């Protein structure tokens, strides 16, 4: 069943039951753990290389509460050596209120849900019982003494194997004591240490953005700290989790030629610590984030009042609709990509409707002038998400054709045209787009292009919509050159990224290209980073591409072909950060990156909270996808989560598989292979190929089975043990 080889019951005193549970399996309040104690009980064994962390959950079911509990470890010994008790740590897993999703997001192949009709062959650890729990075990409390309540309690046990530990099987015990030091339970535990050593510096670049926010109200000890004193421990935490890149690090005022130079003393202190002392490899240039959205320092970035006629045709901005159903005052037809009060423009942006129900059909209408009698082609630009969503187009009340989301997804710029051309009388006309097969929000309509040109230059159309405002050019040029020079003097510029827009829609590509190309001219030595799929139009505009692995345009081979040879392909997979998803989700992310040859990963935030992440964790916090580190309620210090720990475990799995690949290649090149190593090479090749490919079929279809993943990881370590000798 679902707990087979996942939960291992241990001997315990009366009124108590105890299990070791795989870290990749969430134990909810209504979980029914197996009460089938083996005789003698199975001694649970962790498995790790040297310089690697590994963890397990200790789950206690108590008949009576236990106040003032603490956890202690013995030394772990083998004939070859000893691992000190200090290598181990224990954290009570605190619960936060949250929804337990019954399935994954639609673009991901979901986990199986156990029901009364589940067949025995399908009743595996990859099938999960539905839960009515409103609490999610996630935060790893820092307290060394804690209270355990009646019912299920979860304690996270973790070991960091020293680099110089001798390989072998170590034995020790974990003890839980009460508030006066009496032992409540003692459980034997085993640790296998393999002889490979994980590198200190990760081979997968991970960028985790720390927001410059304060702890929620109530963290009294944090109120007297400066902002940098509050943020500094978060960067220590990133380093401990094998993260080598981050965001702006600390806020810095922009350079302004009409103002005195900004005071950068605290900013310099922060960068010196993160980049020099901790050795981070990348960070983001301050003062440039979201420039391509349309405003910078309260000034417009792009020219206003752009002409409607471009590239031998008429361009109608999606934001320029004149009426709609439902009407804007009663529903959610809104303008996107121009919603900032300063950036809002009728001649740029898109139209979308949120939360639309498909009865009666919704529509949005545009007016335009026709000046000739040529046959005209009608193009739409839509940022499609749903392949089945349909756009029905009519002019002056006559339907002239339809396009689906699949039509738009075929074009990297989101354009599709109606099959038939149309001839219009000179004068005013009304074009209406009616939507069908809508799921959630209507895919944004960025624009309509009406042209007699049978082969229009669609890139030119977009670039004509993205001309830079001259005042912005002068002001930004000054800031970029001054900030760049300041960083260069301190040898930090070479580590800088410039991220100017987050996840632009296809309608914004012209603006994105203009801004990114301009920044490349004024700061040619930095990396320009964009959260978008590599496309031919933006090929010269960026060096680091962060793709959405759950997006509708997944194309790993096409992405590589569209990039320059020196570019880097990174990824994000935010849905797998979701609070309440099966715990294995976070550990699977690095496996997925390795499967697709992706070199980096990006977290938009690790410490985001809209209000208080200990109490407000549902829709308002987007299911906590950006809260992987909590603020301590008293001190504001970072409190890790199960999700954050498991991502690090996945990174270490990534390194193990990489070491196995290298060892396999080196052993195969050896002229003196014995039969044992020859067999190990064959098995390793099968594991790295077919078996990893079976667990991670692609970024949106992978195994949710914690036993399958654990078996593969342990076998990879065993093969590495043979081949690396």
XYZ file of C-alpha atoms in Angstrom:
725
model
C 0.000 0.000 0.000
C 0.927 3.649 0.186
C 3.110 3.223 3.286
C 4.971 0.105 2.144
C 8.746 0.720 2.423
C 7.868 4.313 3.354
C 6.991 4.032 7.068
C 9.019 1.725 9.345
C 7.489 1.110 12.765
C 9.863 1.059 15.741
C 9.604 -0.449 19.198
C 8.106 2.027 21.671
C 6.689 2.183 25.209
C 2.974 2.032 26.009
C 0.715 4.880 24.902
C 3.134 5.655 22.101
C 3.876 4.439 18.577
C 6.941 5.424 16.569
C 7.929 5.240 12.906
C 10.780 6.345 10.721
C 9.267 7.742 7.503
C 11.000 8.655 4.249
C 11.532 12.423 4.056
C 9.811 12.589 0.658
C 6.470 11.478 2.134
C 4.219 13.974 3.913
C 2.495 12.679 7.072
C -0.810 14.514 7.533
C -2.962 14.517 10.659
C -5.408 11.974 9.234
C -2.665 9.640 7.941
C -3.175 5.970 8.860
C 0.339 4.694 9.457
C 0.755 0.911 9.528
C 0.606 -0.768 12.938
C 2.542 -3.902 12.001
C 5.667 -3.929 14.132
C 8.261 -6.364 12.840
C 9.956 -8.718 15.303
C 12.683 -7.659 15.661
C 11.934 -4.100 14.428
C 13.690 -3.033 11.242
C 16.632 -0.739 12.016
C 16.208 2.165 9.637
C 19.300 3.035 7.599
C 20.100 6.387 6.053
C 22.499 6.444 3.132
C 24.787 9.327 2.114
C 28.102 10.174 0.546
C 30.731 12.213 2.329
C 30.040 15.969 2.450
C 26.353 15.191 1.926
C 23.249 15.763 4.053
C 20.498 13.202 4.436
C 17.340 13.213 6.491
C 14.430 11.137 7.785
C 11.237 11.851 9.706
C 10.652 10.462 13.185
C 6.867 10.268 13.625
C 5.480 9.771 17.131
C 1.844 8.953 17.885
C 1.208 9.942 21.505
C -1.706 8.988 23.714
C -0.784 11.783 26.130
C 0.955 15.123 25.415
C 4.619 15.521 26.256
C 5.798 18.971 27.355
C 9.407 20.135 27.174
C 10.645 17.343 24.918
C 14.129 17.296 23.411
C 16.059 15.026 21.048
C 19.621 13.785 21.494
C 21.893 11.565 19.427
C 24.665 9.211 20.420
C 27.934 9.018 18.589
C 27.604 6.889 15.454
C 30.363 4.321 15.283
C 31.851 1.654 13.072
C 35.117 -0.238 13.283
C 36.635 2.310 10.883
C 35.673 5.444 12.742
C 33.174 7.679 14.524
C 30.731 10.393 13.479
C 30.107 12.822 16.311
C 26.640 13.457 17.659
C 27.093 17.102 16.606
C 26.773 16.035 12.946
C 23.089 15.373 13.647
C 20.216 17.818 14.156
C 16.547 17.544 15.072
C 13.726 19.982 14.326
C 10.084 19.739 15.237
C 8.022 19.998 12.055
C 5.445 22.696 12.704
C 2.171 22.787 10.826
C 0.713 25.785 9.031
C -2.864 26.133 7.803
C -3.196 25.247 4.140
C -5.105 23.399 1.482
C -4.111 19.848 0.573
C -4.477 19.706 -3.220
C -6.174 16.584 -4.519
C -4.339 16.816 -7.826
C -1.481 18.697 -9.443
C -1.884 21.751 -11.673
C -3.443 20.766 -15.049
C -0.169 21.031 -16.990
C 1.507 18.382 -14.773
C 0.672 14.680 -14.747
C -0.806 14.340 -11.294
C -0.335 11.761 -8.579
C -2.733 8.846 -8.172
C -5.386 9.135 -5.450
C -6.267 6.012 -3.482
C -9.952 5.129 -3.324
C -11.978 2.129 -2.253
C -11.793 0.898 -5.832
C -7.988 1.158 -6.178
C -6.646 -2.145 -7.479
C -3.871 -3.879 -5.551
C -1.386 -3.424 -8.413
C -2.001 0.338 -8.334
C -1.916 0.639 -4.534
C 1.713 1.746 -4.316
C 3.615 4.477 -2.440
C 3.009 6.651 -5.506
C -0.741 6.656 -4.762
C -1.912 9.028 -2.046
C -5.032 8.909 0.101
C -7.206 11.990 -0.116
C -6.978 14.137 3.005
C -9.382 16.464 4.744
C -6.613 17.971 6.846
C -6.406 21.743 6.908
C -2.868 21.729 8.290
C 0.366 21.147 6.368
C 3.551 19.974 8.154
C 6.254 22.205 6.686
C 8.233 24.543 8.977
C 11.292 23.166 10.804
C 11.327 24.947 14.147
C 14.667 26.084 15.553
C 13.764 25.355 19.201
C 15.794 22.624 20.899
C 12.991 22.083 23.422
C 9.409 21.734 22.247
C 6.015 20.399 23.215
C 4.534 17.298 21.592
C 0.751 17.074 21.479
C -1.635 14.167 21.659
C -1.805 12.442 18.268
C 0.740 12.556 15.456
C 3.975 14.524 15.875
C 6.765 14.804 13.326
C 10.458 15.423 14.017
C 12.922 16.045 11.199
C 16.252 14.300 11.741
C 19.201 15.291 9.593
C 22.865 14.357 9.383
C 25.702 16.164 7.643
C 28.358 13.567 6.869
C 31.869 15.035 7.294
C 34.209 15.026 4.333
C 36.751 12.964 6.202
C 34.331 10.318 7.500
C 35.470 6.782 6.813
C 33.158 4.801 4.512
C 31.169 2.083 6.247
C 28.017 1.232 8.181
C 27.612 3.302 11.339
C 25.305 2.521 14.257
C 23.856 4.820 16.878
C 20.664 5.798 18.647
C 18.276 8.726 18.761
C 16.686 9.536 22.119
C 13.655 11.624 23.054
C 13.699 13.009 26.608
C 11.083 14.777 28.722
C 11.360 18.139 30.469
C 13.414 16.721 33.381
C 15.796 14.734 31.194
C 14.206 11.313 31.543
C 14.405 9.188 28.427
C 10.989 8.638 26.870
C 12.112 6.517 23.921
C 15.415 5.306 22.485
C 15.527 4.050 18.903
C 18.476 2.500 17.062
C 19.440 4.082 13.773
C 21.964 3.170 11.087
C 23.944 5.292 8.627
C 25.746 3.995 5.567
C 28.521 6.296 4.386
C 29.720 5.770 0.834
C 33.259 6.667 -0.147
C 32.482 9.322 -2.775
C 32.734 12.979 -1.754
C 30.294 15.592 -2.980
C 31.973 18.844 -4.093
C 31.635 21.992 -1.987
C 30.677 24.050 -5.024
C 27.562 22.841 -6.856
C 27.641 22.227 -10.589
C 24.022 23.400 -10.938
C 23.661 27.186 -10.563
C 20.695 28.067 -8.334
C 19.489 31.647 -7.961
C 17.291 32.282 -4.927
C 15.903 35.765 -4.429
C 15.757 37.107 -0.853
C 13.166 39.838 -0.529
C 14.115 42.902 1.478
C 11.074 42.622 3.715
C 10.679 42.741 7.453
C 9.238 39.959 9.637
C 5.501 40.158 10.310
C 4.360 42.205 13.284
C 5.135 40.519 16.586
C 8.784 39.577 16.034
C 9.909 41.820 18.879
C 13.585 40.865 18.798
C 13.768 41.786 15.110
C 12.476 45.334 15.538
C 15.805 46.707 16.794
C 17.831 45.144 13.963
C 18.867 47.018 10.858
C 17.606 45.690 7.552
C 20.986 44.134 6.727
C 21.221 42.501 10.184
C 17.838 40.954 9.467
C 18.740 39.790 5.929
C 22.258 38.478 6.578
C 21.201 35.127 8.151
C 19.061 34.402 5.090
C 22.135 34.487 2.863
C 23.935 32.163 5.286
C 20.955 29.856 4.902
C 21.134 29.983 1.101
C 24.819 29.040 1.204
C 24.085 26.105 3.500
C 21.556 24.894 0.914
C 24.058 24.922 -1.975
C 22.783 28.162 -3.505
C 25.382 30.231 -5.360
C 23.357 33.082 -6.912
C 20.839 35.579 -5.603
C 18.910 38.757 -6.385
C 19.799 42.366 -5.592
C 21.096 41.421 -2.102
C 20.298 44.840 -0.632
C 18.319 47.845 -1.945
C 20.348 50.697 -3.413
C 19.126 54.088 -4.633
C 19.609 54.794 -8.330
C 22.194 57.291 -9.516
C 20.662 60.589 -10.620
C 22.779 63.270 -12.339
C 20.681 65.957 -10.624
C 21.170 64.497 -7.120
C 24.220 63.759 -4.907
C 25.638 60.245 -5.329
C 23.717 57.627 -3.348
C 25.077 56.483 0.019
C 26.205 52.932 -0.773
C 28.042 52.093 2.455
C 25.483 49.576 3.731
C 25.010 48.222 0.228
C 28.769 47.710 -0.073
C 28.848 45.946 3.284
C 26.116 43.556 2.156
C 27.735 42.780 -1.209
C 31.135 42.267 0.377
C 29.697 39.652 2.714
C 27.628 37.760 0.129
C 30.015 37.933 -2.841
C 33.406 37.863 -1.124
C 32.910 36.136 2.235
C 30.259 33.609 1.178
C 31.560 33.351 -2.386
C 28.303 33.751 -4.310
C 28.874 33.604 -8.063
C 25.990 35.752 -9.353
C 23.748 38.593 -8.199
C 21.353 41.029 -9.822
C 22.178 44.612 -10.661
C 20.149 46.981 -8.438
C 17.704 49.536 -9.716
C 16.863 47.896 -13.043
C 14.275 45.237 -12.154
C 11.092 45.444 -14.227
C 12.333 48.368 -16.366
C 10.753 46.754 -19.428
C 7.339 46.856 -17.711
C 6.982 50.501 -18.731
C 8.145 52.799 -15.933
C 11.444 53.588 -14.228
C 11.808 56.108 -11.410
C 8.264 57.291 -12.172
C 9.113 58.171 -15.770
C 7.796 56.428 -18.872
C 10.270 54.056 -20.506
C 8.573 53.973 -23.915
C 7.285 56.594 -26.287
C 3.569 57.346 -26.029
C 0.986 57.886 -28.752
C 2.552 55.499 -31.240
C 0.994 55.493 -34.720
C -1.644 52.889 -35.525
C -0.172 52.169 -38.941
C 2.957 49.988 -38.778
C 4.710 47.647 -41.210
C 2.182 48.084 -44.036
C -0.824 47.445 -41.858
C -3.059 48.644 -39.028
C -2.198 47.600 -35.492
C -4.949 47.591 -32.874
C -3.694 47.170 -29.315
C -5.535 44.567 -27.275
C -5.898 47.196 -24.576
C -7.766 49.548 -26.924
C -11.146 47.812 -26.772
C -14.174 50.087 -26.841
C -16.776 47.773 -25.295
C -17.112 44.241 -23.985
C -19.436 41.661 -22.527
C -19.464 41.312 -19.613
C -18.895 45.048 -19.265
C -15.723 46.186 -17.523
C -17.642 47.742 -14.645
C -19.320 44.476 -13.651
C -16.726 41.838 -14.542
C -13.004 41.450 -14.976
C -12.227 42.494 -18.568
C -8.981 44.302 -17.872
C -5.956 45.690 -19.676
C -2.719 43.810 -19.046
C 0.958 44.715 -19.631
C 0.119 48.336 -18.996
C -1.684 48.276 -15.671
C 0.811 50.520 -13.848
C -0.787 54.002 -13.506
C 2.195 55.605 -15.227
C 2.626 52.863 -17.814
C -1.061 52.427 -18.648
C -1.609 53.202 -22.304
C -4.502 52.571 -24.653
C -2.094 51.950 -27.528
C -0.236 49.155 -25.747
C -1.189 46.085 -23.743
C -3.658 43.239 -23.876
C -7.199 42.375 -22.876
C -8.130 39.482 -20.618
C -11.024 38.404 -18.418
C -10.523 36.484 -15.187
C -12.785 33.831 -13.697
C -15.034 33.685 -16.741
C -17.848 31.103 -16.939
C -18.673 29.967 -20.463
C -22.366 30.997 -20.467
C -23.233 33.290 -22.134
C -20.169 33.809 -24.372
C -17.926 36.742 -23.501
C -16.655 39.148 -26.137
C -14.507 42.237 -26.562
C -14.882 44.738 -29.426
C -12.519 47.116 -31.248
C -13.093 49.943 -33.733
C -10.799 50.740 -36.661
C -10.715 52.564 -39.995
C -10.227 50.921 -43.395
C -8.846 53.159 -46.138
C -8.595 50.894 -49.210
C -10.301 48.076 -51.048
C -7.477 45.466 -51.020
C -8.036 42.021 -49.629
C -6.953 42.073 -46.022
C -5.481 39.387 -43.793
C -6.505 39.372 -40.130
C -3.782 38.419 -37.627
C -4.281 38.057 -33.868
C -1.545 37.960 -31.259
C -2.523 35.945 -28.193
C -0.428 34.783 -25.235
C -1.957 31.319 -25.270
C -2.002 28.922 -22.343
C -4.907 26.642 -23.216
C -4.673 24.888 -26.577
C -8.454 24.368 -26.791
C -9.507 27.951 -26.074
C -11.188 29.446 -29.135
C -11.388 33.003 -30.484
C -14.284 33.689 -32.885
C -13.698 36.801 -35.025
C -16.451 38.847 -36.623
C -16.409 42.210 -38.402
C -19.522 44.413 -38.479
C -21.589 41.504 -37.172
C -20.411 38.948 -39.766
C -18.333 36.016 -38.509
C -15.205 35.577 -40.616
C -13.313 32.789 -38.866
C -11.946 31.266 -35.671
C -8.544 30.542 -34.122
C -7.621 28.239 -31.247
C -4.939 28.454 -28.611
C -3.103 25.718 -30.470
C -2.883 28.009 -33.532
C -1.157 30.708 -31.478
C 1.179 28.262 -29.723
C 2.626 27.203 -33.074
C 4.166 30.661 -33.564
C 6.952 31.771 -31.148
C 5.561 35.323 -31.213
C 1.982 34.189 -30.544
C 0.624 35.241 -33.973
C -1.983 33.382 -36.011
C -4.029 34.520 -39.004
C -7.419 33.628 -40.342
C -7.339 31.368 -43.384
C -9.566 33.624 -45.496
C -8.847 37.223 -46.431
C -11.586 39.845 -46.319
C -12.423 42.920 -48.381
C -13.809 45.969 -46.558
C -15.393 49.212 -47.683
C -13.461 52.375 -46.728
C -14.600 53.784 -43.384
C -15.238 52.758 -39.793
C -15.650 49.118 -38.780
C -16.123 47.085 -35.598
C -14.139 43.895 -34.957
C -15.420 41.591 -32.234
C -13.612 38.652 -30.628
C -15.840 36.136 -28.847
C -14.246 33.499 -26.620
C -15.230 29.855 -26.130
C -13.825 26.832 -24.258
C -12.376 29.100 -21.579
C -10.678 27.555 -18.535
C -10.240 30.104 -15.735
C -8.948 33.312 -17.319
C -9.147 34.153 -21.013
C -5.721 33.987 -22.665
C -4.586 37.621 -23.128
C -5.344 39.212 -26.502
C -2.372 41.492 -27.187
C -3.341 42.856 -30.537
C -4.926 42.623 -33.972
C -2.940 43.290 -37.130
C -4.877 43.985 -40.344
C -2.775 44.114 -43.488
C -2.823 43.626 -47.237
C 0.768 42.391 -47.066
C 0.765 38.629 -47.522
C 4.150 38.199 -45.771
C 4.337 40.893 -43.090
C 7.417 41.320 -40.902
C 5.840 40.502 -37.536
C 9.037 41.236 -35.606
C 9.046 44.732 -37.084
C 5.439 45.179 -36.003
C 6.432 44.491 -32.402
C 9.601 46.575 -32.470
C 7.631 49.555 -33.775
C 5.606 49.319 -30.540
C 8.696 49.515 -28.303
C 10.568 52.747 -29.022
C 12.380 54.137 -25.966
C 11.576 57.528 -24.510
C 14.562 59.874 -24.814
C 14.317 61.138 -21.223
C 14.503 57.545 -19.987
C 17.493 56.802 -22.217
C 19.504 59.660 -20.731
C 18.579 58.928 -17.100
C 19.075 55.180 -17.299
C 22.349 55.514 -19.183
C 23.724 57.654 -16.358
C 22.601 55.232 -13.629
C 23.891 52.150 -15.454
C 27.318 53.615 -16.198
C 27.805 54.986 -12.679
C 26.601 51.797 -10.976
C 28.625 49.665 -13.381
C 31.791 51.655 -12.717
C 31.281 51.447 -8.940
C 30.876 47.647 -9.129
C 33.808 47.249 -11.506
C 36.159 49.028 -9.086
C 35.291 46.384 -6.486
C 35.559 43.485 -8.976
C 31.850 42.647 -8.649
C 30.582 43.683 -12.073
C 31.596 40.365 -13.654
C 29.127 38.608 -11.306
C 26.193 40.899 -12.146
C 23.001 39.992 -13.945
C 20.541 42.530 -15.317
C 16.956 41.297 -15.147
C 14.678 43.901 -16.709
C 11.407 42.016 -17.029
C 9.852 38.966 -15.388
C 7.963 36.552 -17.659
C 6.985 38.973 -20.455
C 3.979 38.176 -22.564
C 4.495 37.722 -26.293
C 2.972 41.142 -26.874
C 5.808 42.700 -24.888
C 8.625 41.218 -26.967
C 9.194 44.449 -28.905
C 9.573 46.451 -25.723
C 11.726 43.779 -24.113
C 14.061 43.746 -27.119
C 14.405 47.550 -27.056
C 15.276 47.727 -23.354
C 17.549 44.680 -23.267
C 19.451 45.789 -26.367
C 19.899 49.263 -24.888
C 21.276 47.835 -21.619
C 23.640 45.657 -23.637
C 25.053 48.801 -25.226
C 25.655 50.687 -21.962
C 26.802 47.658 -19.914
C 28.270 45.202 -22.428
C 30.119 43.075 -19.857
C 27.149 41.930 -17.736
C 24.797 39.015 -18.303
C 21.276 39.947 -19.316
C 18.752 37.590 -17.744
C 15.182 37.022 -18.888
C 12.464 34.664 -17.665
C 11.295 33.585 -21.091
C 11.752 30.858 -23.670
C 14.659 31.468 -26.077
C 13.290 32.900 -29.323
C 14.874 34.131 -32.533
C 13.506 37.629 -31.975
C 15.240 38.020 -28.591
C 18.334 35.976 -29.457
C 20.707 38.949 -29.296
C 19.060 40.425 -26.217
C 19.913 37.931 -23.437
C 22.585 35.550 -22.197
C 20.645 33.736 -19.445
C 17.224 32.298 -20.299
C 14.910 31.021 -17.565
C 12.190 28.839 -19.036
C 8.971 27.744 -17.353
C 9.048 23.954 -17.274
C 5.277 23.862 -16.750
C 4.568 26.326 -19.578
C 2.594 25.520 -22.714
C 5.574 26.018 -25.075
C 7.848 23.308 -23.642
C 10.550 22.541 -26.235
C 13.954 21.699 -24.748
C 15.572 20.976 -28.127
C 14.104 24.105 -29.731
C 15.296 26.247 -26.826
C 18.873 25.094 -27.255
C 18.739 25.696 -31.002
C 17.440 29.258 -30.513
C 20.215 30.305 -28.113
C 23.703 31.570 -28.830
C 26.412 28.960 -28.076
C 27.587 30.895 -25.002
C 24.090 31.364 -23.527
C 22.860 29.564 -20.407
C 19.537 27.739 -20.103
C 17.967 27.956 -16.647
C 14.486 26.974 -15.518
C 11.723 27.498 -13.005
C 8.973 25.078 -11.996
C 6.953 27.094 -9.495
C 4.009 24.715 -9.280
C 6.235 22.144 -7.585
C 6.920 24.633 -4.752
C 3.240 24.506 -3.770
C 2.483 24.065 -0.078
C 0.554 20.809 0.347
C 1.881 19.041 -2.769
C 3.447 15.627 -2.035
C 6.859 16.290 -0.493
C 8.682 14.461 -3.272
C 7.866 17.361 -5.644
C 10.728 19.577 -4.463
C 13.305 16.799 -4.560
C 12.287 15.965 -8.131
C 13.177 19.439 -9.464
C 16.966 18.863 -9.813
C 16.302 15.415 -11.298
C 14.139 17.110 -13.919
C 16.844 19.675 -14.679
C 19.393 16.933 -15.196
C 16.999 15.035 -17.432
C 16.735 18.015 -19.797
C 20.342 19.242 -19.601
C 19.390 22.526 -17.884
C 22.244 24.359 -16.147
C 20.484 26.566 -13.595
C 17.344 27.092 -11.539
C 15.623 30.224 -10.272
C 13.413 30.901 -7.240
C 11.493 34.164 -7.581
C 11.506 34.268 -3.778
C 12.360 32.132 -0.785
C 11.018 34.515 1.871
C 7.860 36.053 0.441
C 4.875 36.702 2.675
C 1.846 38.863 2.002
C 0.867 39.042 5.670
C 1.971 36.361 8.151
C 3.099 33.047 6.595
C 2.346 31.241 9.852
C -1.362 32.030 9.549
C -2.092 33.265 5.988
C -1.026 30.529 3.595
C -3.798 30.007 1.067
C -4.837 31.950 -2.036
C -3.484 35.296 -0.826
C -0.003 33.789 -0.634
C -0.301 31.816 -3.899
C -0.011 28.598 -1.899
C 3.285 29.743 -0.389
C 5.289 29.077 -3.539
C 7.606 31.897 -2.551
C 7.795 31.067 1.181
C 10.375 28.330 1.467
C 11.998 30.008 4.470
C 9.777 31.324 7.277
C 10.623 34.195 9.648
C 10.976 33.137 13.280
C 7.946 34.662 15.075
C 10.165 36.128 17.811
C 13.507 36.915 16.210
C 12.854 37.085 12.474
C 15.690 34.561 11.936
C 15.225 32.127 9.033
C 13.213 28.985 9.747
C 13.689 26.314 7.107
C 10.912 24.232 5.621
C 10.603 20.612 4.581
C 10.293 21.831 0.991
C 13.530 23.823 1.189
C 15.451 20.921 2.753
C 14.238 18.512 0.096
C 15.341 20.813 -2.702
C 18.882 20.668 -1.286
C 18.600 16.871 -1.112
C 17.652 16.923 -4.788
C 20.706 19.050 -5.592
C 22.886 16.481 -3.867
C 21.196 13.702 -5.853
C 22.060 15.698 -8.979
C 25.731 15.755 -7.934
C 25.701 12.020 -7.191
C 24.344 11.202 -10.641
C 26.883 13.542 -12.220
C 29.705 11.800 -10.331
C 28.347 8.439 -11.466
C 28.334 9.611 -15.085
C 31.982 10.695 -14.778
C 33.041 7.501 -12.985
C 31.272 5.401 -15.612
C 33.079 7.174 -18.465
C 36.463 6.974 -16.761
C 36.084 3.295 -15.891
C 35.016 2.450 -19.448
C 38.249 4.018 -20.720
C 40.399 1.865 -18.423
C 42.403 -0.860 -20.229
C 42.151 -3.276 -17.265
C 38.517 -3.875 -16.384
C 37.554 -6.787 -14.159
C 34.150 -8.440 -14.475
C 32.762 -6.667 -11.401
C 33.448 -3.210 -12.782
C 32.368 -4.194 -16.281
C 29.000 -5.302 -14.880
C 28.787 -2.099 -12.816
C 29.339 0.019 -15.947
C 26.527 -1.777 -17.754
C 24.184 -1.353 -14.796
C 25.145 2.311 -14.366
C 24.496 3.035 -18.047
C 21.060 1.463 -17.707
C 20.332 3.441 -14.537
C 21.458 6.774 -15.998
C 19.512 6.151 -19.196
C 16.393 4.013 -19.061
C 15.781 4.073 -15.320
C 16.224 7.812 -14.732
C 14.189 8.349 -17.899
C 11.471 6.125 -16.454
C 11.276 8.112 -13.238
C 11.546 11.504 -14.977
C 9.850 11.071 -18.334
C 9.850 14.837 -18.835
C 9.390 18.005 -16.805
C 5.636 17.512 -16.567
C 5.471 13.741 -16.255
C 7.470 12.099 -13.486
C 7.085 9.606 -10.666
C 5.437 10.650 -7.399
C 6.657 7.418 -5.742
C 9.149 8.109 -2.899
C 10.291 4.471 -2.785
C 11.138 4.429 -6.486
C 13.226 7.576 -6.094
C 14.994 6.347 -2.957
C 15.851 2.992 -4.526
C 17.341 4.698 -7.567
C 19.383 7.096 -5.435
C 20.811 4.323 -3.220
C 21.652 2.126 -6.206
C 23.453 5.053 -7.862
C 25.566 5.441 -4.688
C 26.350 1.718 -4.619
C 27.455 1.721 -8.270
C 29.555 4.824 -7.710
C 31.165 2.995 -4.769
C 32.243 0.194 -7.110
C 33.343 2.342 -10.064
C 35.188 5.071 -8.189
C 37.582 2.693 -6.412
